[in-house]
PDB file of C-alpha atoms in Angstrom:
ATOM      1  CA  UNK A  25      38.144   8.708 -29.005  1.00  0.00           C
ATOM      2  CA  UNK A  26      39.045  12.274 -28.120  1.00  0.00           C
ATOM      3  CA  UNK A  27      38.381  13.584 -24.621  1.00  0.00           C
ATOM      4  CA  UNK A  28      36.104  16.285 -26.064  1.00  0.00           C
ATOM      5  CA  UNK A  29      33.903  13.724 -27.848  1.00  0.00           C
ATOM      6  CA  UNK A  30      33.833  11.577 -24.694  1.00  0.00           C
ATOM      7  CA  UNK A  31      32.674  14.582 -22.679  1.00  0.00           C
ATOM      8  CA  UNK A  32      29.892  15.383 -25.164  1.00  0.00           C
ATOM      9  CA  UNK A  33      28.628  11.775 -25.188  1.00  0.00           C
ATOM     10  CA  UNK A  34      28.759  11.568 -21.406  1.00  0.00           C
ATOM     11  CA  UNK A  35      26.848  14.837 -21.124  1.00  0.00           C
ATOM     12  CA  UNK A  36      24.178  13.562 -23.531  1.00  0.00           C
ATOM     13  CA  UNK A  37      23.778  10.356 -21.516  1.00  0.00           C
ATOM     14  CA  UNK A  38      23.370  12.335 -18.297  1.00  0.00           C
ATOM     15  CA  UNK A  39      20.725  14.562 -19.946  1.00  0.00           C
ATOM     16  CA  UNK A  40      18.825  11.569 -21.328  1.00  0.00           C
ATOM     17  CA  UNK A  41      18.926   9.811 -17.955  1.00  0.00           C
ATOM     18  CA  UNK A  42      17.694  12.950 -16.175  1.00  0.00           C
ATOM     19  CA  UNK A  43      14.863  13.386 -18.689  1.00  0.00           C
ATOM     20  CA  UNK A  44      13.790   9.760 -18.262  1.00  0.00           C
ATOM     21  CA  UNK A  45      13.753  10.131 -14.481  1.00  0.00           C
ATOM     22  CA  UNK A  46      11.699  13.323 -14.746  1.00  0.00           C
ATOM     23  CA  UNK A  47       9.193  11.627 -17.073  1.00  0.00           C
ATOM     24  CA  UNK A  48       8.831   8.657 -14.740  1.00  0.00           C
ATOM     25  CA  UNK A  49       8.435  10.945 -11.725  1.00  0.00           C
ATOM     26  CA  UNK A  50       5.744  13.012 -13.456  1.00  0.00           C
ATOM     27  CA  UNK A  51       3.812   9.916 -14.520  1.00  0.00           C
ATOM     28  CA  UNK A  52       4.001   8.446 -11.025  1.00  0.00           C
ATOM     29  CA  UNK A  53       2.756  11.687  -9.469  1.00  0.00           C
ATOM     30  CA  UNK A  54      -0.139  11.947 -11.909  1.00  0.00           C
ATOM     31  CA  UNK A  55      -1.189   8.333 -11.351  1.00  0.00           C
ATOM     32  CA  UNK A  56      -0.645   8.305  -7.582  1.00  0.00           C
ATOM     33  CA  UNK A  57      -4.314   8.802  -6.674  1.00  0.00           C
ATOM     34  CA  UNK A  58      -5.082   5.254  -5.564  1.00  0.00           C
ATOM     35  CA  UNK A  59      -7.962   3.187  -6.925  1.00  0.00           C
ATOM     36  CA  UNK A  60     -11.227   4.866  -7.855  1.00  0.00           C
ATOM     37  CA  UNK A  61     -14.003   4.882  -5.273  1.00  0.00           C
ATOM     38  CA  UNK A  62     -17.769   5.478  -5.461  1.00  0.00           C
ATOM     39  CA  UNK A  63     -17.852   6.523  -1.788  1.00  0.00           C
ATOM     40  CA  UNK A  64     -20.669   8.969  -1.099  1.00  0.00           C
ATOM     41  CA  UNK A  65     -22.602   7.883  -4.193  1.00  0.00           C
ATOM     42  CA  UNK A  66     -26.267   6.988  -4.538  1.00  0.00           C
ATOM     43  CA  UNK A  67     -28.638   5.952  -7.315  1.00  0.00           C
ATOM     44  CA  UNK A  68     -31.460   8.474  -7.756  1.00  0.00           C
ATOM     45  CA  UNK A  69     -33.915   8.208 -10.648  1.00  0.00           C
ATOM     46  CA  UNK A  70     -34.451   4.744 -12.099  1.00  0.00           C
ATOM     47  CA  UNK A  71     -32.187   4.196 -15.090  1.00  0.00           C
ATOM     48  CA  UNK A  72     -33.404   2.416 -18.234  1.00  0.00           C
ATOM     49  CA  UNK A  73     -33.361  -1.376 -18.049  1.00  0.00           C
ATOM     50  CA  UNK A  74     -29.855  -2.766 -18.320  1.00  0.00           C
ATOM     51  CA  UNK A  75     -28.133   0.570 -17.583  1.00  0.00           C
ATOM     52  CA  UNK A  76     -25.956   0.829 -14.463  1.00  0.00           C
ATOM     53  CA  UNK A  77     -24.302   4.242 -14.138  1.00  0.00           C
ATOM     54  CA  UNK A  78     -21.856   5.140 -11.382  1.00  0.00           C
ATOM     55  CA  UNK A  79     -18.929   7.510 -10.852  1.00  0.00           C
ATOM     56  CA  UNK A  80     -15.491   7.136  -9.335  1.00  0.00           C
ATOM     57  CA  UNK A  81     -13.188   9.584  -7.555  1.00  0.00           C
ATOM     58  CA  UNK A  82      -9.592   8.920  -6.480  1.00  0.00           C
ATOM     59  CA  UNK A  83      -9.159   7.723  -2.905  1.00  0.00           C
ATOM     60  CA  UNK A  84      -6.425  10.318  -2.405  1.00  0.00           C
ATOM     61  CA  UNK A  85      -5.234  13.550  -3.961  1.00  0.00           C
ATOM     62  CA  UNK A  86      -2.309  15.849  -3.221  1.00  0.00           C
ATOM     63  CA  UNK A  87      -2.487  19.628  -2.778  1.00  0.00           C
ATOM     64  CA  UNK A  88       0.501  21.877  -3.467  1.00  0.00           C
ATOM     65  CA  UNK A  89       0.864  23.959  -0.310  1.00  0.00           C
ATOM     66  CA  UNK A  90       2.196  26.970  -2.234  1.00  0.00           C
ATOM     67  CA  UNK A  91      -0.122  27.166  -5.251  1.00  0.00           C
ATOM     68  CA  UNK A  92      -3.096  25.320  -3.677  1.00  0.00           C
ATOM     69  CA  UNK A  93      -3.405  23.422  -6.961  1.00  0.00           C
ATOM     70  CA  UNK A  94      -4.519  19.808  -7.185  1.00  0.00           C
ATOM     71  CA  UNK A  95      -5.585  17.352  -9.884  1.00  0.00           C
ATOM     72  CA  UNK A  96      -8.548  14.992  -9.669  1.00  0.00           C
ATOM     73  CA  UNK A  97      -9.661  12.241 -12.037  1.00  0.00           C
ATOM     74  CA  UNK A  98     -13.453  11.976 -12.337  1.00  0.00           C
ATOM     75  CA  UNK A  99     -14.775   8.820 -13.988  1.00  0.00           C
ATOM     76  CA  UNK A 100     -18.279   7.876 -15.133  1.00  0.00           C
ATOM     77  CA  UNK A 101     -18.927   4.241 -16.048  1.00  0.00           C
ATOM     78  CA  UNK A 102     -21.727   2.007 -17.209  1.00  0.00           C
ATOM     79  CA  UNK A 103     -21.629  -1.357 -15.456  1.00  0.00           C
ATOM     80  CA  UNK A 104     -24.851  -2.452 -17.111  1.00  0.00           C
ATOM     81  CA  UNK A 105     -25.622  -4.578 -20.141  1.00  0.00           C
ATOM     82  CA  UNK A 106     -27.268  -1.854 -22.260  1.00  0.00           C
ATOM     83  CA  UNK A 107     -26.168   1.494 -23.687  1.00  0.00           C
ATOM     84  CA  UNK A 108     -26.759   4.487 -21.426  1.00  0.00           C
ATOM     85  CA  UNK A 109     -28.374   6.819 -23.944  1.00  0.00           C
ATOM     86  CA  UNK A 110     -27.301  10.459 -24.132  1.00  0.00           C
ATOM     87  CA  UNK A 111     -25.952  11.486 -20.701  1.00  0.00           C
ATOM     88  CA  UNK A 112     -23.856  14.198 -19.110  1.00  0.00           C
ATOM     89  CA  UNK A 113     -21.608  14.438 -16.057  1.00  0.00           C
ATOM     90  CA  UNK A 114     -21.492  17.489 -13.809  1.00  0.00           C
ATOM     91  CA  UNK A 115     -18.388  18.286 -11.738  1.00  0.00           C
ATOM     92  CA  UNK A 116     -19.241  20.759  -8.952  1.00  0.00           C
ATOM     93  CA  UNK A 117     -16.998  22.216  -6.233  1.00  0.00           C
ATOM     94  CA  UNK A 118     -18.009  23.336  -2.732  1.00  0.00           C
ATOM     95  CA  UNK A 119     -16.363  25.340   0.059  1.00  0.00           C
ATOM     96  CA  UNK A 120     -12.555  25.184  -0.106  1.00  0.00           C
ATOM     97  CA  UNK A 121     -12.465  23.016  -3.245  1.00  0.00           C
ATOM     98  CA  UNK A 122     -12.878  25.084  -6.404  1.00  0.00           C
ATOM     99  CA  UNK A 123     -12.994  23.449  -9.834  1.00  0.00           C
ATOM    100  CA  UNK A 124     -10.899  25.511 -12.253  1.00  0.00           C
ATOM    101  CA  UNK A 125     -11.271  23.389 -15.350  1.00  0.00           C
ATOM    102  CA  UNK A 126     -12.343  20.003 -16.680  1.00  0.00           C
ATOM    103  CA  UNK A 127     -10.764  18.940 -19.962  1.00  0.00           C
ATOM    104  CA  UNK A 128     -13.347  18.716 -22.716  1.00  0.00           C
ATOM    105  CA  UNK A 129     -16.164  20.210 -20.611  1.00  0.00           C
ATOM    106  CA  UNK A 130     -17.988  23.554 -20.401  1.00  0.00           C
ATOM    107  CA  UNK A 131     -18.189  25.839 -17.370  1.00  0.00           C
ATOM    108  CA  UNK A 132     -21.625  26.121 -15.741  1.00  0.00           C
ATOM    109  CA  UNK A 133     -22.648  29.812 -15.666  1.00  0.00           C
ATOM    110  CA  UNK A 134     -22.455  31.344 -12.200  1.00  0.00           C
ATOM    111  CA  UNK A 135     -26.214  31.961 -12.094  1.00  0.00           C
ATOM    112  CA  UNK A 136     -26.915  28.275 -12.773  1.00  0.00           C
ATOM    113  CA  UNK A 137     -24.653  26.837 -10.079  1.00  0.00           C
ATOM    114  CA  UNK A 138     -26.337  25.055  -7.160  1.00  0.00           C
ATOM    115  CA  UNK A 139     -26.667  27.118  -3.997  1.00  0.00           C
ATOM    116  CA  UNK A 140     -23.573  26.810  -1.843  1.00  0.00           C
ATOM    117  CA  UNK A 141     -21.270  25.737  -4.675  1.00  0.00           C
ATOM    118  CA  UNK A 142     -18.465  27.891  -6.031  1.00  0.00           C
ATOM    119  CA  UNK A 143     -17.778  26.302  -9.423  1.00  0.00           C
ATOM    120  CA  UNK A 144     -18.958  23.644 -11.817  1.00  0.00           C
ATOM    121  CA  UNK A 145     -18.497  22.120 -15.264  1.00  0.00           C
ATOM    122  CA  UNK A 146     -20.810  20.141 -17.520  1.00  0.00           C
ATOM    123  CA  UNK A 147     -19.384  17.255 -19.556  1.00  0.00           C
ATOM    124  CA  UNK A 148     -21.307  15.878 -22.532  1.00  0.00           C
ATOM    125  CA  UNK A 149     -20.576  12.162 -22.159  1.00  0.00           C
ATOM    126  CA  UNK A 150     -22.924  11.062 -24.948  1.00  0.00           C
ATOM    127  CA  UNK A 151     -23.981   7.437 -25.296  1.00  0.00           C
ATOM    128  CA  UNK A 152     -21.891   5.231 -23.009  1.00  0.00           C
ATOM    129  CA  UNK A 153     -21.702   1.612 -24.151  1.00  0.00           C
ATOM    130  CA  UNK A 154     -22.297  -1.279 -21.769  1.00  0.00           C
ATOM    131  CA  UNK A 155     -19.146  -1.925 -19.743  1.00  0.00           C
ATOM    132  CA  UNK A 156     -17.510   1.311 -20.923  1.00  0.00           C
ATOM    133  CA  UNK A 157     -16.182   4.235 -18.901  1.00  0.00           C
ATOM    134  CA  UNK A 158     -14.970   7.774 -19.551  1.00  0.00           C
ATOM    135  CA  UNK A 159     -12.544   9.731 -17.386  1.00  0.00           C
ATOM    136  CA  UNK A 160     -12.068  13.486 -17.131  1.00  0.00           C
ATOM    137  CA  UNK A 161      -9.018  15.389 -15.903  1.00  0.00           C
ATOM    138  CA  UNK A 162     -10.133  17.942 -13.303  1.00  0.00           C
ATOM    139  CA  UNK A 163      -7.935  20.908 -12.385  1.00  0.00           C
ATOM    140  CA  UNK A 164      -8.841  22.409  -9.021  1.00  0.00           C
ATOM    141  CA  UNK A 165      -7.569  24.416  -6.096  1.00  0.00           C
ATOM    142  CA  UNK A 166      -8.044  23.507  -2.451  1.00  0.00           C
ATOM    143  CA  UNK A 167      -7.910  26.047   0.388  1.00  0.00           C
ATOM    144  CA  UNK A 168      -6.400  23.977   3.204  1.00  0.00           C
ATOM    145  CA  UNK A 169      -7.772  26.476   5.723  1.00  0.00           C
ATOM    146  CA  UNK A 170     -11.299  25.241   4.947  1.00  0.00           C
ATOM    147  CA  UNK A 171     -13.295  22.089   4.341  1.00  0.00           C
ATOM    148  CA  UNK A 172     -13.745  21.134   0.682  1.00  0.00           C
ATOM    149  CA  UNK A 173     -16.196  18.924  -1.199  1.00  0.00           C
ATOM    150  CA  UNK A 174     -16.903  17.755  -4.746  1.00  0.00           C
ATOM    151  CA  UNK A 175     -20.094  16.478  -6.366  1.00  0.00           C
ATOM    152  CA  UNK A 176     -20.565  14.297  -9.482  1.00  0.00           C
ATOM    153  CA  UNK A 177     -24.171  13.981 -10.728  1.00  0.00           C
ATOM    154  CA  UNK A 178     -24.822  11.820 -13.812  1.00  0.00           C
ATOM    155  CA  UNK A 179     -27.885  13.074 -15.682  1.00  0.00           C
ATOM    156  CA  UNK A 180     -29.775  12.745 -18.912  1.00  0.00           C
ATOM    157  CA  UNK A 181     -28.473  15.228 -21.475  1.00  0.00           C
ATOM    158  CA  UNK A 182     -31.364  17.609 -20.732  1.00  0.00           C
ATOM    159  CA  UNK A 183     -30.962  17.338 -16.944  1.00  0.00           C
ATOM    160  CA  UNK A 184     -34.497  16.010 -16.472  1.00  0.00           C
ATOM    161  CA  UNK A 185     -33.315  12.901 -14.625  1.00  0.00           C
ATOM    162  CA  UNK A 186     -30.345  12.119 -12.423  1.00  0.00           C
ATOM    163  CA  UNK A 187     -29.412   8.459 -12.513  1.00  0.00           C
ATOM    164  CA  UNK A 188     -26.553   8.695 -10.009  1.00  0.00           C
ATOM    165  CA  UNK A 189     -24.896  11.287  -7.790  1.00  0.00           C
ATOM    166  CA  UNK A 190     -21.660  11.058  -5.843  1.00  0.00           C
ATOM    167  CA  UNK A 191     -21.418  13.632  -3.094  1.00  0.00           C
ATOM    168  CA  UNK A 192     -20.968  16.340  -2.241  1.00  0.00           C
ATOM    169  CA  UNK A 193     -18.269  14.194  -0.668  1.00  0.00           C
ATOM    170  CA  UNK A 194     -15.303  15.732   1.167  1.00  0.00           C
ATOM    171  CA  UNK A 195     -11.594  15.467   0.618  1.00  0.00           C
ATOM    172  CA  UNK A 196      -9.501  16.244   3.671  1.00  0.00           C
ATOM    173  CA  UNK A 197      -6.895  15.362   6.249  1.00  0.00           C
ATOM    174  CA  UNK A 198      -6.876  15.174  10.039  1.00  0.00           C
ATOM    175  CA  UNK A 199      -3.101  15.661  10.024  1.00  0.00           C
ATOM    176  CA  UNK A 200      -2.279  18.886   8.160  1.00  0.00           C
ATOM    177  CA  UNK A 201       1.334  19.420   7.120  1.00  0.00           C
ATOM    178  CA  UNK A 202       1.750  23.174   6.492  1.00  0.00           C
ATOM    179  CA  UNK A 203       5.550  23.018   6.267  1.00  0.00           C
ATOM    180  CA  UNK A 204       5.653  20.204   3.687  1.00  0.00           C
ATOM    181  CA  UNK A 205       5.620  20.857  -0.081  1.00  0.00           C
ATOM    182  CA  UNK A 206       2.297  19.040  -0.471  1.00  0.00           C
ATOM    183  CA  UNK A 207      -0.568  17.832   1.696  1.00  0.00           C
ATOM    184  CA  UNK A 208      -2.235  14.491   0.937  1.00  0.00           C
ATOM    185  CA  UNK A 209      -6.044  14.463   1.222  1.00  0.00           C
ATOM    186  CA  UNK A 210      -8.288  11.396   1.514  1.00  0.00           C
ATOM    187  CA  UNK A 211     -11.741  10.953  -0.008  1.00  0.00           C
ATOM    188  CA  UNK A 212     -14.552  10.908   2.544  1.00  0.00           C
ATOM    189  CA  UNK A 213     -12.475  12.693   5.226  1.00  0.00           C
ATOM    190  CA  UNK A 214     -13.461  16.036   6.739  1.00  0.00           C
ATOM    191  CA  UNK A 215     -10.565  18.444   6.446  1.00  0.00           C
ATOM    192  CA  UNK A 216      -8.797  19.660   9.586  1.00  0.00           C
ATOM    193  CA  UNK A 217      -7.815  23.184   8.500  1.00  0.00           C
ATOM    194  CA  UNK A 218      -4.429  24.722   9.077  1.00  0.00           C
ATOM    195  CA  UNK A 219      -4.755  27.850  11.218  1.00  0.00           C
ATOM    196  CA  UNK A 220      -3.082  31.149  10.216  1.00  0.00           C
ATOM    197  CA  UNK A 221       0.640  30.981  10.923  1.00  0.00           C
ATOM    198  CA  UNK A 222       0.979  27.406   9.707  1.00  0.00           C
ATOM    199  CA  UNK A 223      -0.122  25.610  12.881  1.00  0.00           C
ATOM    200  CA  UNK A 224      -2.927  23.096  13.189  1.00  0.00           C
ATOM    201  CA  UNK A 225      -5.803  24.447  15.301  1.00  0.00           C
ATOM    202  CA  UNK A 226      -5.861  23.487  18.964  1.00  0.00           C
ATOM    203  CA  UNK A 227      -8.671  22.006  21.015  1.00  0.00           C
ATOM    204  CA  UNK A 228     -10.276  25.415  21.283  1.00  0.00           C
ATOM    205  CA  UNK A 229     -10.938  25.654  17.548  1.00  0.00           C
ATOM    206  CA  UNK A 230     -14.495  25.588  16.246  1.00  0.00           C
ATOM    207  CA  UNK A 231     -15.951  22.346  14.940  1.00  0.00           C
ATOM    208  CA  UNK A 232     -15.827  21.895  11.180  1.00  0.00           C
ATOM    209  CA  UNK A 233     -19.128  21.732   9.318  1.00  0.00           C
ATOM    210  CA  UNK A 234     -20.125  18.158   8.535  1.00  0.00           C
ATOM    211  CA  UNK A 235     -20.829  17.025   5.005  1.00  0.00           C
ATOM    212  CA  UNK A 236     -24.494  17.512   4.146  1.00  0.00           C
ATOM    213  CA  UNK A 237     -27.088  19.462   6.110  1.00  0.00           C
ATOM    214  CA  UNK A 238     -29.784  18.389   8.480  1.00  0.00           C
ATOM    215  CA  UNK A 239     -33.296  18.428   7.154  1.00  0.00           C
ATOM    216  CA  UNK A 240     -34.309  18.789   3.515  1.00  0.00           C
ATOM    217  CA  UNK A 241     -33.189  21.738   1.444  1.00  0.00           C
ATOM    218  CA  UNK A 242     -33.671  22.171  -2.279  1.00  0.00           C
ATOM    219  CA  UNK A 243     -30.727  23.814  -4.008  1.00  0.00           C
ATOM    220  CA  UNK A 244     -31.641  25.226  -7.449  1.00  0.00           C
ATOM    221  CA  UNK A 245     -29.243  24.301 -10.246  1.00  0.00           C
ATOM    222  CA  UNK A 246     -30.865  26.480 -12.906  1.00  0.00           C
ATOM    223  CA  UNK A 247     -30.270  25.402 -16.481  1.00  0.00           C
ATOM    224  CA  UNK A 248     -27.644  22.880 -15.354  1.00  0.00           C
ATOM    225  CA  UNK A 249     -30.248  20.646 -13.677  1.00  0.00           C
ATOM    226  CA  UNK A 250     -33.248  20.410 -11.423  1.00  0.00           C
ATOM    227  CA  UNK A 251     -31.502  20.985  -8.095  1.00  0.00           C
ATOM    228  CA  UNK A 252     -29.638  19.207  -5.302  1.00  0.00           C
ATOM    229  CA  UNK A 253     -31.228  17.862  -2.159  1.00  0.00           C
ATOM    230  CA  UNK A 254     -29.314  17.499   1.111  1.00  0.00           C
ATOM    231  CA  UNK A 255     -30.049  14.279   2.983  1.00  0.00           C
ATOM    232  CA  UNK A 256     -28.844  14.544   6.578  1.00  0.00           C
ATOM    233  CA  UNK A 257     -25.444  13.740   8.034  1.00  0.00           C
ATOM    234  CA  UNK A 258     -24.743  11.026   5.460  1.00  0.00           C
ATOM    235  CA  UNK A 259     -23.888  13.828   3.051  1.00  0.00           C
ATOM    236  CA  UNK A 260     -25.646  12.326   0.025  1.00  0.00           C
ATOM    237  CA  UNK A 261     -27.245  14.925  -2.247  1.00  0.00           C
ATOM    238  CA  UNK A 262     -29.187  14.127  -5.332  1.00  0.00           C
ATOM    239  CA  UNK A 263     -31.134  15.955  -8.017  1.00  0.00           C
ATOM    240  CA  UNK A 264     -34.837  16.470  -7.768  1.00  0.00           C
ATOM    241  CA  UNK A 265     -36.844  16.225 -10.967  1.00  0.00           C
ATOM    242  CA  UNK A 266     -38.599  19.386 -12.223  1.00  0.00           C
ATOM    243  CA  UNK A 267     -42.013  17.735 -12.122  1.00  0.00           C
ATOM    244  CA  UNK A 268     -41.559  16.950  -8.418  1.00  0.00           C
ATOM    245  CA  UNK A 269     -40.608  20.535  -7.700  1.00  0.00           C
ATOM    246  CA  UNK A 270     -43.677  21.736  -9.618  1.00  0.00           C
ATOM    247  CA  UNK A 271     -45.939  19.354  -7.747  1.00  0.00           C
ATOM    248  CA  UNK A 272     -44.651  20.649  -4.402  1.00  0.00           C
ATOM    249  CA  UNK A 273     -45.103  24.296  -5.371  1.00  0.00           C
TER     250      UNK A 273
END
């Protein structure tokens, strides 16, 4: 075998090996979100008999410190014994977490977003069979200088009822790493922002806002739904049916 042919073959093997390593690395990074969790979730309106709808968010995500980009997997599942009927999933961002896109879903118009949110998408799930689940790839950005939360309501297709709502639940870290390529964030953790200049704030920094708000506040969702209701320090918000709002008017 000539030395030239040997060199070409060796070069091809190196390229193939490098490509395989890159593919494995990419897959590992995409899947490295830990098991799904329904932390911060609560059943709201009574679902039809045999229907058990919940959502799952990854226990951890990673934010690119340069681009502020992150990826989140949002899952809706039916743990019941009956079909769900026609349902939809909303993916809504708050504060430092802004939802940029959800594959296969439509953006909620700015005028229909719940008060206090900065972005949102509506996903037409359709009829979810008993024991089935559907996952959506969420592209988002996270401003590490702020707190950030996400909310996943599961509603009837017309938004009249909300069977389940997860959040707004925070992602965050108490140990910011401004000089690292990425910062890992944990679900259900209030973010400790990085101060200007790349340093974590000292003891003199102001206290971060807690998830949820004291008292009861109706947040209109416009055409996307009936509204979100804050329920104290637990940080659980759920939709309020239109007929209840009308009765209280």
